[in-house]
PDB file of C-alpha atoms in Angstrom:
ATOM      1  CA  UNK A   1       0.000   0.000   0.000  1.00 98.00           C
ATOM      2  CA  UNK A   2       1.213   3.477  -0.859  1.00 98.00           C
ATOM      3  CA  UNK A   3      -0.189   6.983  -0.814  1.00 98.00           C
ATOM      4  CA  UNK A   4       1.851   9.182  -3.117  1.00 98.00           C
ATOM      5  CA  UNK A   5       1.261  12.915  -3.042  1.00 98.00           C
ATOM      6  CA  UNK A   6       1.969  15.557  -5.619  1.00 98.00           C
ATOM      7  CA  UNK A   7       5.000  17.811  -5.466  1.00 98.00           C
ATOM      8  CA  UNK A   8       5.626  21.105  -3.681  1.00 98.00           C
ATOM      9  CA  UNK A   9       3.585  24.142  -4.573  1.00 98.00           C
ATOM     10  CA  UNK A  10       4.189  27.881  -4.277  1.00 98.00           C
ATOM     11  CA  UNK A  11       1.273  30.268  -4.532  1.00 98.00           C
ATOM     12  CA  UNK A  12       0.553  33.939  -4.099  1.00 97.00           C
ATOM     13  CA  UNK A  13      -1.898  35.066  -1.424  1.00 97.00           C
ATOM     14  CA  UNK A  14      -5.464  34.817  -2.659  1.00 97.00           C
ATOM     15  CA  UNK A  15      -4.735  31.981  -5.072  1.00 98.00           C
ATOM     16  CA  UNK A  16      -5.845  28.346  -4.852  1.00 98.00           C
ATOM     17  CA  UNK A  17      -3.886  25.133  -4.661  1.00 98.00           C
ATOM     18  CA  UNK A  18      -4.841  21.533  -5.369  1.00 98.00           C
ATOM     19  CA  UNK A  19      -2.859  18.643  -3.914  1.00 98.00           C
ATOM     20  CA  UNK A  20      -3.296  15.037  -4.986  1.00 98.00           C
ATOM     21  CA  UNK A  21      -2.915  11.769  -3.108  1.00 98.00           C
ATOM     22  CA  UNK A  22      -2.710   8.680  -5.327  1.00 98.00           C
ATOM     23  CA  UNK A  23      -3.466   5.368  -3.692  1.00 98.00           C
ATOM     24  CA  UNK A  24      -1.921   2.109  -4.820  1.00 97.00           C
ATOM     25  CA  UNK A  25      -2.032  -1.423  -3.480  1.00 97.00           C
ATOM     26  CA  UNK A  26      -5.650  -1.167  -2.437  1.00 97.00           C
ATOM     27  CA  UNK A  27      -8.988   0.126  -3.698  1.00 97.00           C
ATOM     28  CA  UNK A  28      -9.485   3.785  -2.842  1.00 97.00           C
ATOM     29  CA  UNK A  29     -13.154   3.285  -1.982  1.00 97.00           C
ATOM     30  CA  UNK A  30     -12.358   0.735   0.735  1.00 97.00           C
ATOM     31  CA  UNK A  31     -11.099   3.338   3.201  1.00 98.00           C
ATOM     32  CA  UNK A  32     -11.671   6.949   4.185  1.00 98.00           C
ATOM     33  CA  UNK A  33      -9.061   9.546   3.346  1.00 98.00           C
ATOM     34  CA  UNK A  34      -8.336  12.294   5.847  1.00 98.00           C
ATOM     35  CA  UNK A  35      -6.316  15.423   5.206  1.00 98.00           C
ATOM     36  CA  UNK A  36      -4.179  17.098   7.842  1.00 98.00           C
ATOM     37  CA  UNK A  37      -1.561  19.803   7.756  1.00 98.00           C
ATOM     38  CA  UNK A  38       1.327  20.962   9.876  1.00 98.00           C
ATOM     39  CA  UNK A  39       2.656  24.487   9.733  1.00 97.00           C
ATOM     40  CA  UNK A  40       6.224  25.269  10.795  1.00 92.00           C
ATOM     41  CA  UNK A  41       6.506  25.072  14.566  1.00 94.00           C
ATOM     42  CA  UNK A  42       2.833  24.152  14.942  1.00 95.00           C
ATOM     43  CA  UNK A  43       0.903  21.012  15.773  1.00 95.00           C
ATOM     44  CA  UNK A  44      -1.017  18.856  13.346  1.00 96.00           C
ATOM     45  CA  UNK A  45      -4.290  20.386  12.212  1.00 96.00           C
ATOM     46  CA  UNK A  46      -7.056  18.101  10.988  1.00 96.00           C
ATOM     47  CA  UNK A  47      -8.712  19.439   7.856  1.00 97.00           C
ATOM     48  CA  UNK A  48     -11.380  16.817   7.342  1.00 97.00           C
ATOM     49  CA  UNK A  49     -12.388  13.604   5.611  1.00 97.00           C
ATOM     50  CA  UNK A  50     -13.726  12.223   2.386  1.00 98.00           C
ATOM     51  CA  UNK A  51     -15.425   8.927   1.769  1.00 98.00           C
ATOM     52  CA  UNK A  52     -14.252   8.072  -1.740  1.00 97.00           C
ATOM     53  CA  UNK A  53     -17.084   5.565  -2.159  1.00 97.00           C
ATOM     54  CA  UNK A  54     -19.786   8.206  -2.386  1.00 96.00           C
ATOM     55  CA  UNK A  55     -17.866  11.490  -2.208  1.00 96.00           C
ATOM     56  CA  UNK A  56     -19.391  12.656   1.076  1.00 97.00           C
ATOM     57  CA  UNK A  57     -17.187  15.006   3.015  1.00 97.00           C
ATOM     58  CA  UNK A  58     -16.681  16.232   6.559  1.00 96.00           C
ATOM     59  CA  UNK A  59     -14.802  19.498   6.739  1.00 97.00           C
ATOM     60  CA  UNK A  60     -13.263  20.886   9.893  1.00 96.00           C
ATOM     61  CA  UNK A  61     -15.003  24.095  10.831  1.00 95.00           C
ATOM     62  CA  UNK A  62     -11.806  26.132  10.455  1.00 95.00           C
ATOM     63  CA  UNK A  63     -11.707  25.308   6.734  1.00 94.00           C
ATOM     64  CA  UNK A  64     -15.360  25.320   5.750  1.00 92.00           C
ATOM     65  CA  UNK A  65     -15.940  27.502   2.739  1.00 94.00           C
ATOM     66  CA  UNK A  66     -12.309  27.378   1.631  1.00 97.00           C
ATOM     67  CA  UNK A  67     -11.576  23.664   1.235  1.00 98.00           C
ATOM     68  CA  UNK A  68     -12.865  21.043  -1.160  1.00 98.00           C
ATOM     69  CA  UNK A  69     -12.124  17.316  -1.052  1.00 98.00           C
ATOM     70  CA  UNK A  70     -12.706  15.190  -4.114  1.00 98.00           C
ATOM     71  CA  UNK A  71     -11.884  11.651  -5.178  1.00 98.00           C
ATOM     72  CA  UNK A  72     -11.438  10.152  -8.621  1.00 97.00           C
ATOM     73  CA  UNK A  73     -12.129   6.463  -8.252  1.00 97.00           C
ATOM     74  CA  UNK A  74     -11.072   5.756 -11.842  1.00 97.00           C
ATOM     75  CA  UNK A  75      -7.505   6.760 -11.037  1.00 97.00           C
ATOM     76  CA  UNK A  76      -7.523   5.990  -7.300  1.00 98.00           C
ATOM     77  CA  UNK A  77      -6.669   9.567  -6.447  1.00 98.00           C
ATOM     78  CA  UNK A  78      -7.945  11.880  -3.727  1.00 98.00           C
ATOM     79  CA  UNK A  79      -7.566  15.646  -3.887  1.00 98.00           C
ATOM     80  CA  UNK A  80      -7.672  18.594  -1.556  1.00 98.00           C
ATOM     81  CA  UNK A  81      -8.181  22.078  -2.924  1.00 98.00           C
ATOM     82  CA  UNK A  82      -7.711  25.122  -0.722  1.00 98.00           C
ATOM     83  CA  UNK A  83      -8.734  28.559  -1.937  1.00 98.00           C
ATOM     84  CA  UNK A  84      -8.181  32.152  -0.831  1.00 97.00           C
ATOM     85  CA  UNK A  85      -4.728  31.208   0.360  1.00 98.00           C
ATOM     86  CA  UNK A  86      -2.979  33.276   2.987  1.00 96.00           C
ATOM     87  CA  UNK A  87       0.469  33.092   4.505  1.00 96.00           C
ATOM     88  CA  UNK A  88      -0.870  31.082   7.440  1.00 96.00           C
ATOM     89  CA  UNK A  89      -1.696  28.257   5.016  1.00 97.00           C
ATOM     90  CA  UNK A  90       2.003  27.621   4.484  1.00 98.00           C
ATOM     91  CA  UNK A  91       2.397  24.059   5.744  1.00 98.00           C
ATOM     92  CA  UNK A  92       3.037  20.439   4.924  1.00 98.00           C
ATOM     93  CA  UNK A  93      -0.148  18.766   3.813  1.00 98.00           C
ATOM     94  CA  UNK A  94      -0.688  15.042   4.335  1.00 98.00           C
ATOM     95  CA  UNK A  95      -3.292  12.489   3.343  1.00 98.00           C
ATOM     96  CA  UNK A  96      -3.941   9.575   5.651  1.00 98.00           C
ATOM     97  CA  UNK A  97      -5.846   6.323   5.216  1.00 98.00           C
ATOM     98  CA  UNK A  98      -8.477   5.458   7.776  1.00 97.00           C
ATOM     99  CA  UNK A  99     -10.617   2.377   8.386  1.00 96.00           C
ATOM    100  CA  UNK A 100     -14.266   2.826   7.513  1.00 94.00           C
ATOM    101  CA  UNK A 101     -15.139   1.551  10.987  1.00 94.00           C
ATOM    102  CA  UNK A 102     -14.136   4.901  12.513  1.00 94.00           C
ATOM    103  CA  UNK A 103     -17.236   6.981  13.308  1.00 94.00           C
ATOM    104  CA  UNK A 104     -17.757   9.465  10.521  1.00 94.00           C
ATOM    105  CA  UNK A 105     -17.741  12.610  12.612  1.00 90.00           C
ATOM    106  CA  UNK A 106     -14.892  11.686  14.922  1.00 91.00           C
ATOM    107  CA  UNK A 107     -11.400  12.999  14.516  1.00 90.00           C
ATOM    108  CA  UNK A 108      -9.110  10.000  14.977  1.00 91.00           C
ATOM    109  CA  UNK A 109      -5.945   9.751  16.980  1.00 90.00           C
ATOM    110  CA  UNK A 110      -2.801   9.620  14.890  1.00 88.00           C
ATOM    111  CA  UNK A 111      -2.265   5.910  15.598  1.00 91.00           C
ATOM    112  CA  UNK A 112      -5.568   5.094  13.882  1.00 94.00           C
ATOM    113  CA  UNK A 113      -4.176   5.986  10.484  1.00 96.00           C
ATOM    114  CA  UNK A 114      -2.385   3.031   8.948  1.00 95.00           C
ATOM    115  CA  UNK A 115      -0.806   4.744   5.940  1.00 98.00           C
ATOM    116  CA  UNK A 116       0.231   8.306   5.197  1.00 98.00           C
ATOM    117  CA  UNK A 117       1.297  10.151   2.107  1.00 98.00           C
ATOM    118  CA  UNK A 118       4.801  11.575   2.096  1.00 98.00           C
ATOM    119  CA  UNK A 119       3.526  15.116   2.462  1.00 98.00           C
ATOM    120  CA  UNK A 120       3.278  18.087   0.122  1.00 98.00           C
ATOM    121  CA  UNK A 121       4.830  21.427   0.988  1.00 98.00           C
ATOM    122  CA  UNK A 122       2.568  24.345   0.172  1.00 98.00           C
ATOM    123  CA  UNK A 123       4.139  27.771   0.460  1.00 98.00           C
ATOM    124  CA  UNK A 124       2.071  30.934   0.260  1.00 98.00           C
ATOM    125  CA  UNK A 125       4.186  33.995  -0.340  1.00 94.00           C
ATOM    126  CA  UNK A 126       4.067  37.188  -2.306  1.00 90.00           C
TER     127      UNK A 126
END
């Protein structure tokens, strides 16, 4: 099993960015995908979850209105798109695989994720 994320991105404030997470070794629809990020010197911030089977999403309140999760089951790829970027969005972004047995609205502990992407650095700077 692997989750392979897209490469680093640099954006101006106000722009959007879309990061991909390609799953291999399993069927994307068999597990949830969560997105988290970690800014320099900060803790891990949970962004939310997508169920690739039906596309339903659960966004953390801090990101509602600015974030969109999608999944392309034909390619086994999940995406996160973040709009209206600001400098505080500079961070490493990670996708994580999660068992479907985890309650939908619950934020898991880190040990509950069994695979992670390698991370994508997003830098927002003018």
